[in-house]
Amino acid sequence: MQLTLADIYSAAKVIRGVADGTPLVPSPFMSARSGADFLLKLENMQPIGAFKLRGALNAVAGVTEARGVTCCSTGNHGRGVAYAAGQRGIRAVICMSELVPQAKVDGIRALGGEVHIAGRSQDDAQAESRRLAREEGLFEISPFDDPLVIAGQGTIGLEILSARPDITTLLVPLSGGGLAAGVALAAKAINPQIRLIGISMDRGAAMYESIRAGKPVEVEEIPSLADSLGGGIGMENRLSFPLCRDLLDEIVLVSEDEIYHAMQVLYYEDRIVAEGACVVGMAAVLSGRIKLDGPTATIVTGRNLDMPTFTRVVTGQHVQLGDITVKGKPYAA
């Protein structure tokens, strides 16, 4: 399927009044540090606490004949699908790996979604979701490789450029590519000169490794402060991989130490509680990996984080992530 700007405008009509119109606010600290207007698109203010509601609402609205819906998720897509299915009064079964924080599992159940825990990777969870679709007649909604999901996420790009048409750079957290593909498609269609940069963690970045290889590849899923960016892109990826490959101008990777510091910055300077995945764009700028040449926006993708881990970060304590320890330090600008 060839996605176009018209599909994103159609998605904007579907989600209107439920998942649109999140604030776009300046970050005085990041503006001063980067030398350019720096804006935060607050998708953490969505009803489910994450941008994934946009794509989920658009995709579930397109389901006509099924006993319910299913998906694999690292957390936020599952919340979105459970919320959207609840609005429709249909069953939602969310498949997740053992690596997903318990807070995200609990959040999905609170929205009425059923949770199936399968294996230790997003690929294992996806296999379970496909089994449910095949054996129980559920409609599977990919977290990133679905045209309606991508179009829904692309509405963020529409809103940013409607509010600030002078934006020269968009910094987009990059995982399976649904967000980056949708936002890049919208932004490049409106302004072909705009710079789109995808940012991920430097361990287990599936889209980055796939674009380097020229095809979808499997990566080991590793614990990260940016846990929402974990997981593969699917070996049969049809949409988000080619869109990210063709539309992203650059991909930048940041370390766990840099994510840790950026989480502190967002909390202490902007007073925002948000997931590690939200701050990778800030981390790339603060570390000097990205230089800005004009007004810039990044997406604060969600707030559904593990609060004990967040507390350790903002109070400067060590955080254990699998086989590595991120050494804590008190916040200092």
Short mmCIF file of C-alpha atoms in Angstrom, two decimals:
data_model
loop_
_atom_site.label_atom_id
_atom_site.label_comp_id
_atom_site.label_asym_id
_atom_site.label_seq_id
_atom_site.Cartn_x
_atom_site.Cartn_y
_atom_site.Cartn_z
CA MET A 1 0.00 0.00 0.00
CA GLN A 2 1.27 3.48 -0.91
CA LEU A 3 0.65 5.84 2.00
CA THR A 4 0.07 9.50 1.21
CA LEU A 5 -0.54 12.76 3.02
CA ALA A 6 -4.25 12.29 2.31
CA ASP A 7 -4.25 9.15 4.50
CA ILE A 8 -2.85 11.19 7.38
CA TYR A 9 -5.49 13.88 6.97
CA SER A 10 -8.13 11.11 6.98
CA ALA A 11 -6.67 9.76 10.22
CA ALA A 12 -6.86 13.24 11.73
CA LYS A 13 -10.64 13.16 11.21
CA VAL A 14 -10.94 9.74 12.88
CA ILE A 15 -9.04 10.70 16.03
CA ARG A 16 -10.43 14.24 16.33
CA GLY A 17 -11.59 15.15 19.80
CA VAL A 18 -10.01 12.09 21.42
CA ALA A 19 -6.29 11.92 20.66
CA ASP A 20 -5.39 15.19 18.93
CA GLY A 21 -4.35 18.67 19.97
CA THR A 22 -1.61 17.86 22.48
CA PRO A 23 0.46 20.89 23.58
CA LEU A 24 3.60 22.04 21.76
CA VAL A 25 5.61 23.96 24.34
CA PRO A 26 9.03 25.63 24.39
CA SER A 27 11.88 24.32 26.52
CA PRO A 28 13.81 27.41 27.63
CA PHE A 29 16.69 25.29 28.95
CA MET A 30 17.10 23.27 25.74
CA SER A 31 16.72 26.40 23.64
CA ALA A 32 19.53 28.09 25.56
CA ARG A 33 21.73 24.99 25.46
CA SER A 34 21.22 24.31 21.73
CA GLY A 35 21.15 27.89 20.45
CA ALA A 36 17.84 27.33 18.67
CA ASP A 37 14.16 27.40 19.56
CA PHE A 38 13.53 23.94 21.03
CA LEU A 39 9.96 22.68 21.35
CA LEU A 40 8.41 19.68 23.08
CA LYS A 41 5.33 17.96 21.61
CA LEU A 42 3.65 16.60 24.76
CA GLU A 43 2.19 13.26 23.70
CA ASN A 44 2.55 12.20 27.34
CA MET A 45 -0.66 14.21 27.84
CA GLN A 46 -2.74 11.73 25.82
CA PRO A 47 -5.61 9.95 27.69
CA ILE A 48 -3.50 6.76 27.82
CA GLY A 49 -0.29 8.68 28.49
CA ALA A 50 1.31 7.99 25.09
CA PHE A 51 1.17 8.91 21.39
CA LYS A 52 0.24 5.34 20.45
CA LEU A 53 -3.43 6.16 20.96
CA ARG A 54 -3.47 8.00 17.64
CA GLY A 55 -2.54 5.00 15.52
CA ALA A 56 -4.55 2.57 17.62
CA LEU A 57 -7.76 4.60 17.31
CA ASN A 58 -7.34 4.89 13.56
CA ALA A 59 -6.59 1.17 13.15
CA VAL A 60 -9.36 -0.14 15.43
CA ALA A 61 -11.85 2.12 13.65
CA GLY A 62 -11.00 0.23 10.47
CA VAL A 63 -11.81 -3.21 11.93
CA THR A 64 -15.15 -4.44 10.60
CA GLU A 65 -15.39 -8.23 10.85
CA ALA A 66 -13.45 -9.87 13.69
CA ARG A 67 -14.06 -11.33 17.15
CA GLY A 68 -11.75 -8.72 18.57
CA VAL A 69 -8.24 -7.38 18.12
CA THR A 70 -4.77 -8.48 19.14
CA CYS A 71 -1.28 -7.02 18.96
CA CYS A 72 2.22 -7.35 20.32
CA SER A 73 3.50 -4.42 22.33
CA THR A 74 6.27 -3.11 24.56
CA GLY A 75 3.50 -1.31 26.43
CA ASN A 76 2.10 1.84 24.90
CA HIS A 77 0.67 0.37 21.69
CA GLY A 78 -1.10 -2.20 23.85
CA ARG A 79 -2.59 0.58 25.96
CA GLY A 80 -3.79 2.33 22.84
CA VAL A 81 -5.36 -0.78 21.35
CA ALA A 82 -7.02 -1.69 24.66
CA TYR A 83 -8.42 1.84 25.00
CA ALA A 84 -9.67 1.97 21.40
CA ALA A 85 -11.19 -1.51 21.63
CA GLY A 86 -12.92 -0.54 24.86
CA GLN A 87 -14.47 2.43 23.08
CA ARG A 88 -15.82 0.01 20.46
CA GLY A 89 -16.88 -2.61 23.01
CA ILE A 90 -14.73 -5.36 21.48
CA ARG A 91 -12.17 -7.78 22.93
CA ALA A 92 -8.47 -6.82 22.98
CA VAL A 93 -5.65 -9.30 23.68
CA ILE A 94 -2.22 -7.72 24.12
CA CYS A 95 0.89 -9.92 23.77
CA MET A 96 4.03 -8.80 25.61
CA SER A 97 7.44 -10.19 26.49
CA GLU A 98 8.82 -10.78 29.98
CA LEU A 99 11.01 -7.66 29.58
CA VAL A 100 8.06 -5.26 29.65
CA PRO A 101 7.83 -3.37 32.98
CA GLN A 102 4.97 -4.50 35.23
CA ALA A 103 3.57 -0.96 35.31
CA LYS A 104 2.78 -1.23 31.60
CA VAL A 105 1.15 -4.64 32.02
CA ASP A 106 -1.01 -3.30 34.85
CA GLY A 107 -1.97 -0.26 32.79
CA ILE A 108 -3.31 -2.40 29.94
CA ARG A 109 -5.33 -4.58 32.29
CA ALA A 110 -6.81 -1.48 33.91
CA LEU A 111 -8.16 -0.50 30.48
CA GLY A 112 -9.88 -3.87 30.08
CA GLY A 113 -7.27 -5.51 27.86
CA GLU A 114 -6.25 -9.15 28.29
CA VAL A 115 -2.47 -9.64 28.56
CA HIS A 116 -0.55 -12.68 27.29
CA ILE A 117 3.11 -12.85 28.36
CA ALA A 118 5.18 -14.71 25.76
CA GLY A 119 8.97 -15.17 25.76
CA ARG A 120 11.70 -12.60 26.24
CA SER A 121 11.46 -10.56 23.06
CA GLN A 122 9.08 -8.57 20.91
CA ASP A 123 9.44 -11.29 18.27
CA ASP A 124 8.12 -13.89 20.74
CA ALA A 125 5.19 -11.63 21.58
CA GLN A 126 4.49 -11.12 17.89
CA ALA A 127 4.41 -14.87 17.30
CA GLU A 128 1.78 -15.20 20.04
CA SER A 129 -0.27 -12.37 18.53
CA ARG A 130 -0.22 -14.07 15.15
CA ARG A 131 -1.29 -17.35 16.73
CA LEU A 132 -4.28 -15.64 18.34
CA ALA A 133 -5.23 -14.01 15.06
CA ARG A 134 -5.04 -17.36 13.28
CA GLU A 135 -6.68 -19.59 15.88
CA GLU A 136 -9.16 -17.28 17.60
CA GLY A 137 -10.27 -15.05 14.74
CA LEU A 138 -8.82 -11.84 16.16
CA PHE A 139 -7.67 -8.98 13.93
CA GLU A 140 -3.95 -8.29 14.41
CA ILE A 141 -2.81 -4.66 14.58
CA SER A 142 0.93 -4.17 14.18
CA PRO A 143 2.47 -1.55 16.48
CA PHE A 144 4.35 -0.04 13.55
CA ASP A 145 3.88 -1.87 10.23
CA ASP A 146 0.23 -1.07 9.61
CA PRO A 147 -0.93 1.69 7.24
CA LEU A 148 -3.66 2.96 9.56
CA VAL A 149 -1.28 2.99 12.54
CA ILE A 150 1.38 4.90 10.59
CA ALA A 151 -1.20 7.39 9.31
CA GLY A 152 -2.47 7.93 12.85
CA GLN A 153 1.02 8.64 14.18
CA GLY A 154 1.61 10.97 11.23
CA THR A 155 -1.01 13.36 12.61
CA ILE A 156 1.65 14.48 15.10
CA GLY A 157 3.64 15.86 12.18
CA LEU A 158 0.59 17.73 10.91
CA GLU A 159 0.01 19.35 14.29
CA ILE A 160 3.63 20.37 14.81
CA LEU A 161 3.95 22.04 11.41
CA SER A 162 0.52 23.64 11.66
CA ALA A 163 1.58 25.29 14.92
CA ARG A 164 5.16 26.07 13.84
CA PRO A 165 5.64 26.00 10.05
CA ASP A 166 9.15 27.40 10.55
CA ILE A 167 10.45 24.17 12.13
CA THR A 168 13.68 23.10 10.40
CA THR A 169 14.42 19.87 12.29
CA LEU A 170 12.27 17.14 13.82
CA LEU A 171 13.85 14.72 16.30
CA VAL A 172 11.81 11.50 16.44
CA PRO A 173 12.32 8.55 18.82
CA LEU A 174 12.88 5.49 16.62
CA SER A 175 11.86 1.90 17.34
CA GLY A 176 9.76 -0.13 14.89
CA GLY A 177 9.36 3.01 12.85
CA GLY A 178 5.62 3.63 12.93
CA LEU A 179 6.03 7.04 14.58
CA ALA A 180 9.06 8.07 12.53
CA ALA A 181 7.51 6.88 9.26
CA GLY A 182 4.23 8.70 9.83
CA VAL A 183 5.77 11.94 11.08
CA ALA A 184 8.37 11.95 8.29
CA LEU A 185 5.76 11.28 5.63
CA ALA A 186 3.61 14.19 6.83
CA ALA A 187 6.48 16.59 7.40
CA LYS A 188 8.32 15.90 4.14
CA ALA A 189 5.08 16.22 2.16
CA ILE A 190 4.45 19.65 3.70
CA ASN A 191 8.08 20.83 3.67
CA PRO A 192 10.52 18.70 1.63
CA GLN A 193 13.47 20.66 3.07
CA ILE A 194 12.77 19.77 6.70
CA ARG A 195 15.37 17.57 8.41
CA LEU A 196 14.08 14.34 9.99
CA ILE A 197 16.37 12.58 12.46
CA GLY A 198 15.49 9.28 14.10
CA ILE A 199 17.08 8.62 17.50
CA SER A 200 17.42 5.36 19.38
CA MET A 201 19.51 3.76 22.11
CA ASP A 202 22.92 2.37 21.16
CA ARG A 203 22.13 -1.22 22.16
CA GLY A 204 19.46 -3.21 20.34
CA ALA A 205 18.36 -0.53 17.83
CA ALA A 206 16.54 -2.71 15.30
CA MET A 207 15.62 -0.11 12.67
CA TYR A 208 19.13 1.34 12.66
CA GLU A 209 20.70 -2.08 12.14
CA SER A 210 18.14 -2.99 9.48
CA ILE A 211 18.75 0.16 7.45
CA ARG A 212 22.50 -0.45 7.69
CA ALA A 213 21.98 -3.99 6.41
CA GLY A 214 19.58 -2.91 3.67
CA LYS A 215 16.88 -5.27 4.91
CA PRO A 216 15.06 -6.15 8.14
CA VAL A 217 17.35 -7.97 10.55
CA GLU A 218 16.91 -9.45 14.00
CA VAL A 219 18.63 -7.88 17.00
CA GLU A 220 18.94 -9.00 20.57
CA GLU A 221 16.45 -7.20 22.80
CA ILE A 222 18.37 -5.65 25.68
CA PRO A 223 17.06 -3.89 28.81
CA SER A 224 17.20 -0.10 28.41
CA LEU A 225 16.04 3.07 30.10
CA ALA A 226 14.34 3.65 26.74
CA ASP A 227 12.47 0.34 26.99
CA SER A 228 9.68 1.54 24.66
CA LEU A 229 12.22 1.60 21.83
CA GLY A 230 13.08 -2.10 22.22
CA GLY A 231 12.04 -4.96 19.96
CA GLY A 232 12.45 -5.89 16.32
CA ILE A 233 10.85 -4.42 13.22
CA GLY A 234 9.53 -7.71 11.84
CA MET A 235 11.34 -9.74 9.20
CA GLU A 236 8.45 -9.22 6.79
CA ASN A 237 8.21 -5.47 7.33
CA ARG A 238 6.37 -3.90 4.39
CA LEU A 239 5.87 -0.25 5.30
CA SER A 240 7.77 1.30 8.21
CA PHE A 241 11.18 -0.01 7.08
CA PRO A 242 11.10 1.43 3.54
CA LEU A 243 9.53 4.68 4.75
CA CYS A 244 12.20 5.19 7.43
CA ARG A 245 14.94 4.18 5.01
CA ASP A 246 13.77 6.67 2.39
CA LEU A 247 12.56 9.60 4.50
CA LEU A 248 14.87 9.84 7.52
CA ASP A 249 17.87 12.05 6.84
CA GLU A 250 19.89 10.52 9.64
CA ILE A 251 19.74 8.09 12.56
CA VAL A 252 21.59 8.89 15.77
CA LEU A 253 22.22 6.51 18.68
CA VAL A 254 22.62 7.59 22.29
CA SER A 255 24.01 5.78 25.33
CA GLU A 256 22.22 4.80 28.52
CA ASP A 257 24.27 7.40 30.42
CA GLU A 258 23.07 10.08 28.00
CA ILE A 259 19.45 8.93 28.32
CA TYR A 260 19.81 8.98 32.14
CA HIS A 261 21.04 12.58 32.09
CA ALA A 262 18.35 13.72 29.63
CA MET A 263 15.62 12.21 31.83
CA GLN A 264 16.97 14.35 34.67
CA VAL A 265 17.02 17.43 32.44
CA LEU A 266 13.40 16.99 31.34
CA TYR A 267 12.33 16.51 34.95
CA TYR A 268 14.32 19.26 36.65
CA GLU A 269 14.29 21.89 33.90
CA ASP A 270 10.87 21.32 32.30
CA ARG A 271 9.11 19.62 35.27
CA ILE A 272 7.96 16.73 33.06
CA VAL A 273 7.68 13.09 34.10
CA ALA A 274 8.33 10.97 31.02
CA GLU A 275 9.77 7.69 29.79
CA GLY A 276 13.38 7.26 28.78
CA ALA A 277 12.28 6.83 25.16
CA CYS A 278 10.96 10.41 25.20
CA VAL A 279 14.30 12.04 25.85
CA VAL A 280 16.54 10.44 23.22
CA GLY A 281 16.24 13.54 21.01
CA MET A 282 17.25 15.75 23.89
CA ALA A 283 20.09 13.35 24.74
CA ALA A 284 21.44 13.57 21.19
CA VAL A 285 21.50 17.37 21.33
CA LEU A 286 22.91 17.58 24.87
CA SER A 287 25.71 15.15 23.98
CA GLY A 288 26.66 17.18 20.90
CA ARG A 289 25.73 14.40 18.47
CA ILE A 290 23.26 16.72 16.72
CA LYS A 291 23.82 20.41 15.92
CA LEU A 292 20.74 22.53 15.32
CA ASP A 293 20.43 25.26 12.69
CA GLY A 294 16.90 26.51 13.38
CA PRO A 295 13.67 25.88 15.28
CA THR A 296 13.49 22.25 16.37
CA ALA A 297 10.86 19.99 17.88
CA THR A 298 11.01 16.61 19.53
CA ILE A 299 8.21 14.32 20.69
CA VAL A 300 7.72 13.51 24.37
CA THR A 301 6.17 10.17 23.50
CA GLY A 302 4.77 8.91 26.82
CA ARG A 303 4.65 8.88 30.61
CA ASN A 304 3.96 5.18 31.28
CA LEU A 305 7.24 4.46 32.97
CA ASP A 306 8.37 2.30 35.86
CA MET A 307 8.25 4.80 38.72
CA PRO A 308 10.82 3.09 40.99
CA THR A 309 13.35 3.26 38.12
CA PHE A 310 12.40 6.87 37.37
CA THR A 311 12.84 7.75 41.05
CA ARG A 312 16.31 6.25 41.03
CA VAL A 313 17.23 8.32 37.96
CA VAL A 314 16.00 11.68 39.24
CA THR A 315 17.54 11.13 42.67
CA GLY A 316 20.90 10.24 41.15
CA GLN A 317 21.07 6.54 42.06
CA HIS A 318 22.56 3.66 40.10
CA VAL A 319 20.23 1.74 37.76
CA GLN A 320 20.83 -1.89 36.83
CA LEU A 321 19.92 -2.77 33.22
CA GLY A 322 20.58 -6.44 32.62
CA ASP A 323 24.35 -6.87 32.55
CA ILE A 324 25.22 -3.17 32.80
CA THR A 325 24.96 -0.62 35.57
CA VAL A 326 24.20 2.99 34.74
CA LYS A 327 26.13 4.88 37.38
CA GLY A 328 24.00 7.47 39.06
CA LYS A 329 24.94 11.03 39.76
CA PRO A 330 22.98 13.96 41.23
CA TYR A 331 21.51 16.26 38.62
CA ALA A 332 23.71 19.09 37.43
CA ALA A 333 22.85 21.22 34.42
#
